[in-house]
Amino acid sequence: EIDVKTLSEKLKSEEEFVLLDVREADELLRAKIEDKRLVHLPLSQLASQGIAALPAVVQSQERQVYILCHHGNRSTQVTRWLMKGGWKNVSNVRGGIDDYARLVDPSVGMY
């Protein structure tokens, strides 16, 4: 896991990684981190389509992937699922976008 303050520092860097947001589309309308490394893949789509739903940028099991949801529950599930599937560099963002908005940047929105 990483905390939201660590994620904030990584977002300020030029480091290559994927921020995989597994919230549903309506949730993105309420709160969203704007960054070119953000990839949206709703958990409902991942659950129904499995590995096939993963965008190409996430299919590399070596790529660093930080997984984000509202509070950290769904992202924990996805992190564990990917680790069982062989991904080596996946981390849950503890506290999700809710903690990010409260502790780092309120402009991302809250719900």
mmCIF file with all atom_site columns, C-alpha atoms in Angstrom:
data_model
loop_
_atom_site.group_PDB
_atom_site.id
_atom_site.type_symbol
_atom_site.label_atom_id
_atom_site.label_alt_id
_atom_site.label_comp_id
_atom_site.label_asym_id
_atom_site.label_entity_id
_atom_site.label_seq_id
_atom_site.pdbx_PDB_ins_code
_atom_site.Cartn_x
_atom_site.Cartn_y
_atom_site.Cartn_z
_atom_site.occupancy
_atom_site.B_iso_or_equiv
_atom_site.pdbx_formal_charge
_atom_site.auth_seq_id
_atom_site.auth_comp_id
_atom_site.auth_asym_id
_atom_site.auth_atom_id
_atom_site.pdbx_PDB_model_num
ATOM 1   C CA . GLU A 1 1   ? 0.000   0.000   0.000   1.00 0.00 ? 1   GLU A CA 1
ATOM 2   C CA . ILE A 1 2   ? 0.905   3.631   -0.349  1.00 0.00 ? 2   ILE A CA 1
ATOM 3   C CA . ASP A 1 3   ? -0.727  6.571   1.369   1.00 0.00 ? 3   ASP A CA 1
ATOM 4   C CA . VAL A 1 4   ? -2.200  9.576   -0.422  1.00 0.00 ? 4   VAL A CA 1
ATOM 5   C CA . LYS A 1 5   ? 0.666   11.888  0.503   1.00 0.00 ? 5   LYS A CA 1
ATOM 6   C CA . THR A 1 6   ? 3.125   9.492   -1.144  1.00 0.00 ? 6   THR A CA 1
ATOM 7   C CA . LEU A 1 7   ? 0.854   9.330   -4.190  1.00 0.00 ? 7   LEU A CA 1
ATOM 8   C CA . SER A 1 8   ? 0.813   13.123  -4.308  1.00 0.00 ? 8   SER A CA 1
ATOM 9   C CA . GLU A 1 9   ? 4.619   13.216  -4.403  1.00 0.00 ? 9   GLU A CA 1
ATOM 10  C CA . LYS A 1 10  ? 4.682   10.613  -7.162  1.00 0.00 ? 10  LYS A CA 1
ATOM 11  C CA . LEU A 1 11  ? 2.154   12.621  -9.179  1.00 0.00 ? 11  LEU A CA 1
ATOM 12  C CA . LYS A 1 12  ? 4.481   15.641  -8.970  1.00 0.00 ? 12  LYS A CA 1
ATOM 13  C CA . SER A 1 13  ? 7.361   13.558  -10.365 1.00 0.00 ? 13  SER A CA 1
ATOM 14  C CA . GLU A 1 14  ? 8.125   12.404  -13.883 1.00 0.00 ? 14  GLU A CA 1
ATOM 15  C CA . GLU A 1 15  ? 8.122   8.792   -12.692 1.00 0.00 ? 15  GLU A CA 1
ATOM 16  C CA . GLU A 1 16  ? 6.463   6.296   -15.011 1.00 0.00 ? 16  GLU A CA 1
ATOM 17  C CA . PHE A 1 17  ? 3.534   4.457   -13.493 1.00 0.00 ? 17  PHE A CA 1
ATOM 18  C CA . VAL A 1 18  ? -0.175  3.907   -13.998 1.00 0.00 ? 18  VAL A CA 1
ATOM 19  C CA . LEU A 1 19  ? -2.794  5.263   -11.622 1.00 0.00 ? 19  LEU A CA 1
ATOM 20  C CA . LEU A 1 20  ? -5.648  2.821   -12.142 1.00 0.00 ? 20  LEU A CA 1
ATOM 21  C CA . ASP A 1 21  ? -8.957  4.256   -10.942 1.00 0.00 ? 21  ASP A CA 1
ATOM 22  C CA . VAL A 1 22  ? -11.475 1.431   -10.456 1.00 0.00 ? 22  VAL A CA 1
ATOM 23  C CA . ARG A 1 23  ? -14.448 3.593   -9.489  1.00 0.00 ? 23  ARG A CA 1
ATOM 24  C CA . GLU A 1 24  ? -17.578 3.727   -11.618 1.00 0.00 ? 24  GLU A CA 1
ATOM 25  C CA . ALA A 1 25  ? -18.085 6.450   -14.253 1.00 0.00 ? 25  ALA A CA 1
ATOM 26  C CA . ASP A 1 26  ? -20.596 8.429   -12.161 1.00 0.00 ? 26  ASP A CA 1
ATOM 27  C CA . GLU A 1 27  ? -18.052 8.621   -9.345  1.00 0.00 ? 27  GLU A CA 1
ATOM 28  C CA . LEU A 1 28  ? -15.504 10.247  -11.662 1.00 0.00 ? 28  LEU A CA 1
ATOM 29  C CA . LEU A 1 29  ? -17.957 13.072  -12.228 1.00 0.00 ? 29  LEU A CA 1
ATOM 30  C CA . ARG A 1 30  ? -17.845 13.850  -8.506  1.00 0.00 ? 30  ARG A CA 1
ATOM 31  C CA . ALA A 1 31  ? -14.120 13.554  -7.828  1.00 0.00 ? 31  ALA A CA 1
ATOM 32  C CA . LYS A 1 32  ? -11.122 12.961  -10.066 1.00 0.00 ? 32  LYS A CA 1
ATOM 33  C CA . ILE A 1 33  ? -7.368  13.356  -10.052 1.00 0.00 ? 33  ILE A CA 1
ATOM 34  C CA . GLU A 1 34  ? -6.242  14.941  -13.297 1.00 0.00 ? 34  GLU A CA 1
ATOM 35  C CA . ASP A 1 35  ? -3.043  13.309  -14.510 1.00 0.00 ? 35  ASP A CA 1
ATOM 36  C CA . LYS A 1 36  ? -1.891  11.806  -17.808 1.00 0.00 ? 36  LYS A CA 1
ATOM 37  C CA . ARG A 1 37  ? -0.990  8.569   -15.982 1.00 0.00 ? 37  ARG A CA 1
ATOM 38  C CA . LEU A 1 38  ? -4.577  8.031   -14.796 1.00 0.00 ? 38  LEU A CA 1
ATOM 39  C CA . VAL A 1 39  ? -6.428  5.150   -16.433 1.00 0.00 ? 39  VAL A CA 1
ATOM 40  C CA . HIS A 1 40  ? -10.079 4.515   -15.637 1.00 0.00 ? 40  HIS A CA 1
ATOM 41  C CA . LEU A 1 41  ? -11.342 0.933   -15.478 1.00 0.00 ? 41  LEU A CA 1
ATOM 42  C CA . PRO A 1 42  ? -14.538 0.438   -13.444 1.00 0.00 ? 42  PRO A CA 1
ATOM 43  C CA . LEU A 1 43  ? -14.469 -2.559  -11.133 1.00 0.00 ? 43  LEU A CA 1
ATOM 44  C CA . SER A 1 44  ? -17.775 -3.712  -12.639 1.00 0.00 ? 44  SER A CA 1
ATOM 45  C CA . GLN A 1 45  ? -16.119 -3.973  -16.066 1.00 0.00 ? 45  GLN A CA 1
ATOM 46  C CA . LEU A 1 46  ? -13.074 -5.723  -14.643 1.00 0.00 ? 46  LEU A CA 1
ATOM 47  C CA . ALA A 1 47  ? -15.311 -8.175  -12.775 1.00 0.00 ? 47  ALA A CA 1
ATOM 48  C CA . SER A 1 48  ? -17.307 -9.060  -15.882 1.00 0.00 ? 48  SER A CA 1
ATOM 49  C CA . GLN A 1 49  ? -14.448 -9.180  -18.409 1.00 0.00 ? 49  GLN A CA 1
ATOM 50  C CA . GLY A 1 50  ? -11.457 -10.183 -16.291 1.00 0.00 ? 50  GLY A CA 1
ATOM 51  C CA . ILE A 1 51  ? -7.918  -9.715  -17.621 1.00 0.00 ? 51  ILE A CA 1
ATOM 52  C CA . ALA A 1 52  ? -9.291  -8.847  -21.072 1.00 0.00 ? 52  ALA A CA 1
ATOM 53  C CA . ALA A 1 53  ? -10.604 -5.576  -19.639 1.00 0.00 ? 53  ALA A CA 1
ATOM 54  C CA . LEU A 1 54  ? -7.156  -4.368  -18.631 1.00 0.00 ? 54  LEU A CA 1
ATOM 55  C CA . PRO A 1 55  ? -5.874  -1.548  -20.827 1.00 0.00 ? 55  PRO A CA 1
ATOM 56  C CA . ALA A 1 56  ? -2.625  -2.331  -22.671 1.00 0.00 ? 56  ALA A CA 1
ATOM 57  C CA . VAL A 1 57  ? -0.660  -0.037  -20.368 1.00 0.00 ? 57  VAL A CA 1
ATOM 58  C CA . VAL A 1 58  ? -1.643  -2.200  -17.367 1.00 0.00 ? 58  VAL A CA 1
ATOM 59  C CA . GLN A 1 59  ? -1.121  -5.589  -19.021 1.00 0.00 ? 59  GLN A CA 1
ATOM 60  C CA . SER A 1 60  ? 2.634   -5.548  -18.373 1.00 0.00 ? 60  SER A CA 1
ATOM 61  C CA . GLN A 1 61  ? 3.098   -7.388  -15.105 1.00 0.00 ? 61  GLN A CA 1
ATOM 62  C CA . GLU A 1 62  ? 6.288   -5.394  -14.489 1.00 0.00 ? 62  GLU A CA 1
ATOM 63  C CA . ARG A 1 63  ? 4.751   -1.889  -14.710 1.00 0.00 ? 63  ARG A CA 1
ATOM 64  C CA . GLN A 1 64  ? 4.199   0.043   -11.496 1.00 0.00 ? 64  GLN A CA 1
ATOM 65  C CA . VAL A 1 65  ? 0.452   0.383   -10.923 1.00 0.00 ? 65  VAL A CA 1
ATOM 66  C CA . TYR A 1 66  ? -1.212  2.322   -8.107  1.00 0.00 ? 66  TYR A CA 1
ATOM 67  C CA . ILE A 1 67  ? -4.864  1.382   -7.685  1.00 0.00 ? 67  ILE A CA 1
ATOM 68  C CA . LEU A 1 68  ? -7.403  3.936   -6.499  1.00 0.00 ? 68  LEU A CA 1
ATOM 69  C CA . CYS A 1 69  ? -11.072 3.868   -5.530  1.00 0.00 ? 69  CYS A CA 1
ATOM 70  C CA . HIS A 1 70  ? -13.277 5.886   -3.168  1.00 0.00 ? 70  HIS A CA 1
ATOM 71  C CA . HIS A 1 71  ? -12.046 4.645   0.234   1.00 0.00 ? 71  HIS A CA 1
ATOM 72  C CA . GLY A 1 72  ? -9.604  1.854   -0.592  1.00 0.00 ? 72  GLY A CA 1
ATOM 73  C CA . ASN A 1 73  ? -11.827 -1.225  -0.386  1.00 0.00 ? 73  ASN A CA 1
ATOM 74  C CA . ARG A 1 74  ? -12.352 -1.949  -4.076  1.00 0.00 ? 74  ARG A CA 1
ATOM 75  C CA . SER A 1 75  ? -8.777  -1.024  -4.875  1.00 0.00 ? 75  SER A CA 1
ATOM 76  C CA . THR A 1 76  ? -7.571  -3.501  -2.232  1.00 0.00 ? 76  THR A CA 1
ATOM 77  C CA . GLN A 1 77  ? -9.581  -6.243  -3.981  1.00 0.00 ? 77  GLN A CA 1
ATOM 78  C CA . VAL A 1 78  ? -8.106  -5.354  -7.379  1.00 0.00 ? 78  VAL A CA 1
ATOM 79  C CA . THR A 1 79  ? -4.586  -5.137  -5.941  1.00 0.00 ? 79  THR A CA 1
ATOM 80  C CA . ARG A 1 80  ? -4.880  -8.634  -4.455  1.00 0.00 ? 80  ARG A CA 1
ATOM 81  C CA . TRP A 1 81  ? -6.414  -10.014 -7.651  1.00 0.00 ? 81  TRP A CA 1
ATOM 82  C CA . LEU A 1 82  ? -3.609  -8.626  -9.807  1.00 0.00 ? 82  LEU A CA 1
ATOM 83  C CA . MET A 1 83  ? -0.949  -9.899  -7.397  1.00 0.00 ? 83  MET A CA 1
ATOM 84  C CA . LYS A 1 84  ? -2.467  -13.386 -7.561  1.00 0.00 ? 84  LYS A CA 1
ATOM 85  C CA . GLY A 1 85  ? -2.350  -13.060 -11.346 1.00 0.00 ? 85  GLY A CA 1
ATOM 86  C CA . GLY A 1 86  ? 1.383   -12.393 -11.320 1.00 0.00 ? 86  GLY A CA 1
ATOM 87  C CA . TRP A 1 87  ? 1.654   -8.602  -11.219 1.00 0.00 ? 87  TRP A CA 1
ATOM 88  C CA . LYS A 1 88  ? 4.662   -7.655  -9.140  1.00 0.00 ? 88  LYS A CA 1
ATOM 89  C CA . ASN A 1 89  ? 4.451   -3.871  -8.786  1.00 0.00 ? 89  ASN A CA 1
ATOM 90  C CA . VAL A 1 90  ? 0.887   -3.086  -7.754  1.00 0.00 ? 90  VAL A CA 1
ATOM 91  C CA . SER A 1 91  ? -0.042  -1.010  -4.733  1.00 0.00 ? 91  SER A CA 1
ATOM 92  C CA . ASN A 1 92  ? -3.342  -0.024  -3.197  1.00 0.00 ? 92  ASN A CA 1
ATOM 93  C CA . VAL A 1 93  ? -3.808  3.692   -2.478  1.00 0.00 ? 93  VAL A CA 1
ATOM 94  C CA . ARG A 1 94  ? -4.886  3.544   1.170   1.00 0.00 ? 94  ARG A CA 1
ATOM 95  C CA . GLY A 1 95  ? -7.876  5.781   1.924   1.00 0.00 ? 95  GLY A CA 1
ATOM 96  C CA . GLY A 1 96  ? -8.696  6.315   -1.756  1.00 0.00 ? 96  GLY A CA 1
ATOM 97  C CA . ILE A 1 97  ? -9.711  9.545   -3.379  1.00 0.00 ? 97  ILE A CA 1
ATOM 98  C CA . ASP A 1 98  ? -11.605 10.504  -0.234  1.00 0.00 ? 98  ASP A CA 1
ATOM 99  C CA . ASP A 1 99  ? -8.362  10.713  1.764   1.00 0.00 ? 99  ASP A CA 1
ATOM 100 C CA . TYR A 1 100 ? -6.656  12.387  -1.193  1.00 0.00 ? 100 TYR A CA 1
ATOM 101 C CA . ALA A 1 101 ? -9.289  15.139  -1.208  1.00 0.00 ? 101 ALA A CA 1
ATOM 102 C CA . ARG A 1 102 ? -9.251  15.545  2.571   1.00 0.00 ? 102 ARG A CA 1
ATOM 103 C CA . LEU A 1 103 ? -5.487  15.385  3.144   1.00 0.00 ? 103 LEU A CA 1
ATOM 104 C CA . VAL A 1 104 ? -3.867  16.535  -0.102  1.00 0.00 ? 104 VAL A CA 1
ATOM 105 C CA . ASP A 1 105 ? -6.058  18.402  -2.578  1.00 0.00 ? 105 ASP A CA 1
ATOM 106 C CA . PRO A 1 106 ? -9.687  19.331  -1.855  1.00 0.00 ? 106 PRO A CA 1
ATOM 107 C CA . SER A 1 107 ? -10.084 20.590  -5.424  1.00 0.00 ? 107 SER A CA 1
ATOM 108 C CA . VAL A 1 108 ? -10.392 16.988  -6.701  1.00 0.00 ? 108 VAL A CA 1
ATOM 109 C CA . GLY A 1 109 ? -13.834 16.873  -5.099  1.00 0.00 ? 109 GLY A CA 1
ATOM 110 C CA . MET A 1 110 ? -15.519 14.788  -2.442  1.00 0.00 ? 110 MET A CA 1
ATOM 111 C CA . TYR A 1 111 ? -18.659 12.676  -2.169  1.00 0.00 ? 111 TYR A CA 1
#
